[in-house]
Short mmCIF file of C-alpha atoms in Angstrom, two decimals:
data_model
loop_
_atom_site.label_atom_id
_atom_site.label_comp_id
_atom_site.label_asym_id
_atom_site.label_seq_id
_atom_site.Cartn_x
_atom_site.Cartn_y
_atom_site.Cartn_z
CA UNK A 6 79.91 162.10 13.02
CA UNK A 7 79.53 159.82 16.21
CA UNK A 8 81.79 158.29 17.97
CA UNK A 9 81.34 155.22 20.73
CA UNK A 10 80.93 156.35 24.46
CA UNK A 11 83.09 153.15 25.84
CA UNK A 12 86.77 154.05 23.57
CA UNK A 13 89.38 156.86 23.86
CA UNK A 14 91.19 158.67 21.65
CA UNK A 15 94.43 160.43 21.70
CA UNK A 16 95.06 164.09 20.07
CA UNK A 17 96.65 161.73 16.94
CA UNK A 18 93.38 160.76 15.62
CA UNK A 19 93.61 157.09 16.96
CA UNK A 20 91.58 154.93 19.43
CA UNK A 21 91.65 152.55 22.02
CA UNK A 22 89.66 149.88 23.05
CA UNK A 23 89.55 149.37 26.81
CA UNK A 24 91.55 146.37 27.47
CA UNK A 25 89.78 142.83 27.96
CA UNK A 26 90.75 139.99 30.20
CA UNK A 27 94.45 139.06 29.04
CA UNK A 28 94.80 143.43 29.01
CA UNK A 29 94.73 143.18 24.83
CA UNK A 30 93.06 146.66 23.68
CA UNK A 31 92.46 147.08 19.47
CA UNK A 32 93.79 150.33 18.05
CA UNK A 33 91.70 152.14 14.47
CA UNK A 34 91.95 155.35 14.09
CA UNK A 35 88.93 157.89 14.12
CA UNK A 36 85.86 158.35 11.44
CA UNK A 37 87.38 162.88 11.56
CA UNK A 38 90.80 161.29 10.66
CA UNK A 39 89.50 158.67 8.36
CA UNK A 40 87.80 161.58 6.27
CA UNK A 41 90.52 163.87 6.30
CA UNK A 42 92.86 161.47 5.09
CA UNK A 43 90.61 160.49 1.81
CA UNK A 44 90.16 156.93 0.10
CA UNK A 45 93.08 155.05 2.44
CA UNK A 46 94.95 153.11 -0.61
CA UNK A 47 97.66 151.51 1.29
CA UNK A 48 98.78 150.31 4.77
CA UNK A 49 101.81 149.80 6.90
CA UNK A 50 100.56 148.20 10.21
CA UNK A 51 102.90 146.89 13.28
CA UNK A 52 103.71 143.32 13.32
CA UNK A 53 103.22 141.03 15.69
CA UNK A 54 105.69 140.59 18.01
CA UNK A 55 106.83 144.93 17.73
CA UNK A 56 107.85 146.57 21.18
CA UNK A 57 104.99 149.94 20.17
CA UNK A 58 105.43 153.87 22.31
CA UNK A 59 102.62 155.58 23.02
CA UNK A 60 103.11 158.99 21.13
CA UNK A 61 105.50 157.63 18.36
CA UNK A 62 105.00 156.38 14.96
CA UNK A 63 104.51 152.37 14.34
CA UNK A 64 103.59 152.38 10.83
CA UNK A 65 101.66 154.16 8.07
CA UNK A 66 98.90 155.03 6.13
CA UNK A 67 98.51 156.21 2.34
CA UNK A 68 96.10 158.12 0.63
CA UNK A 69 94.92 159.77 -2.40
CA UNK A 70 95.38 162.66 -0.51
CA UNK A 71 98.42 161.73 1.93
CA UNK A 72 100.36 159.62 3.52
CA UNK A 73 99.94 160.10 7.18
CA UNK A 74 101.66 158.26 10.08
CA UNK A 75 100.39 155.78 12.73
CA UNK A 76 100.92 156.93 16.11
CA UNK A 77 100.61 154.06 18.42
CA UNK A 78 97.96 155.89 22.03
CA UNK A 79 99.16 152.88 24.08
CA UNK A 80 102.85 151.62 25.24
CA UNK A 81 102.74 147.51 24.62
CA UNK A 82 103.17 144.72 22.07
CA UNK A 83 101.13 144.14 18.81
CA UNK A 84 100.02 140.48 19.28
CA UNK A 85 97.88 141.20 16.01
CA UNK A 86 97.69 143.34 13.11
CA UNK A 87 94.16 143.22 10.73
CA UNK A 88 95.26 142.08 7.57
CA UNK A 89 91.74 142.23 5.78
CA UNK A 90 93.10 146.59 6.10
CA UNK A 91 96.02 145.28 4.36
CA UNK A 92 94.00 143.59 2.05
CA UNK A 93 91.71 145.87 1.33
CA UNK A 94 92.77 149.68 3.18
CA UNK A 95 89.23 150.79 2.33
CA UNK A 96 88.13 149.61 4.79
CA UNK A 97 89.78 152.23 7.31
CA UNK A 98 87.07 154.90 5.66
CA UNK A 99 84.00 152.73 5.08
CA UNK A 100 84.35 150.99 9.10
CA UNK A 101 86.63 153.05 11.17
CA UNK A 102 85.34 151.90 14.22
CA UNK A 103 84.73 147.97 13.25
CA UNK A 104 85.69 146.09 10.49
CA UNK A 105 88.72 148.83 9.91
CA UNK A 106 90.18 148.74 13.30
CA UNK A 107 94.49 147.94 12.54
CA UNK A 108 95.91 146.71 15.81
CA UNK A 109 95.34 145.10 18.58
CA UNK A 110 98.17 145.65 21.67
CA UNK A 111 98.77 143.65 25.14
CA UNK A 112 98.46 147.41 26.97
CA UNK A 113 102.40 147.67 29.15
CA UNK A 114 101.38 151.57 30.20
CA UNK A 115 98.30 153.86 29.18
CA UNK A 116 98.95 157.53 28.90
CA UNK A 117 97.00 159.70 31.10
CA UNK A 118 96.12 162.25 28.50
CA UNK A 119 93.38 160.32 26.07
CA UNK A 120 89.96 162.31 25.80
CA UNK A 121 86.91 160.80 26.25
CA UNK A 122 84.27 160.27 23.15
CA UNK A 123 82.71 163.78 24.36
CA UNK A 124 86.07 165.75 24.92
CA UNK A 125 87.78 164.40 21.49
CA UNK A 126 84.47 165.21 19.13
CA UNK A 127 85.83 168.88 21.17
CA UNK A 128 89.09 168.06 19.99
CA UNK A 129 88.27 167.22 16.93
CA UNK A 130 85.64 170.07 15.70
CA UNK A 131 88.23 172.99 17.34
#
């Protein structure tokens, strides 16, 4: 498993892209989390305009194994939810860093405890 170096990671196994020029970042779950969940069959994502808070629940993913809360790695306002994932939740498993992203958020505050790719790899290994 290779975690993209340009992303930051939470200890709840979400990833975050660097904010674009308008301060909007993309959020998804890691390949490690997708594998631990098993086949994702349902995704409830935050709605556009919803305020999310770093470390707090903002949705859920249901798999053949269990239901897992989705946590926001940052504080901000949701600008887009990935309708493709709602329509085909298996994208979370097949392309967690590409088409399986979950939502975009205009970042108001980014916590200082997000991990680098190497730190997340070590964290998820042990």
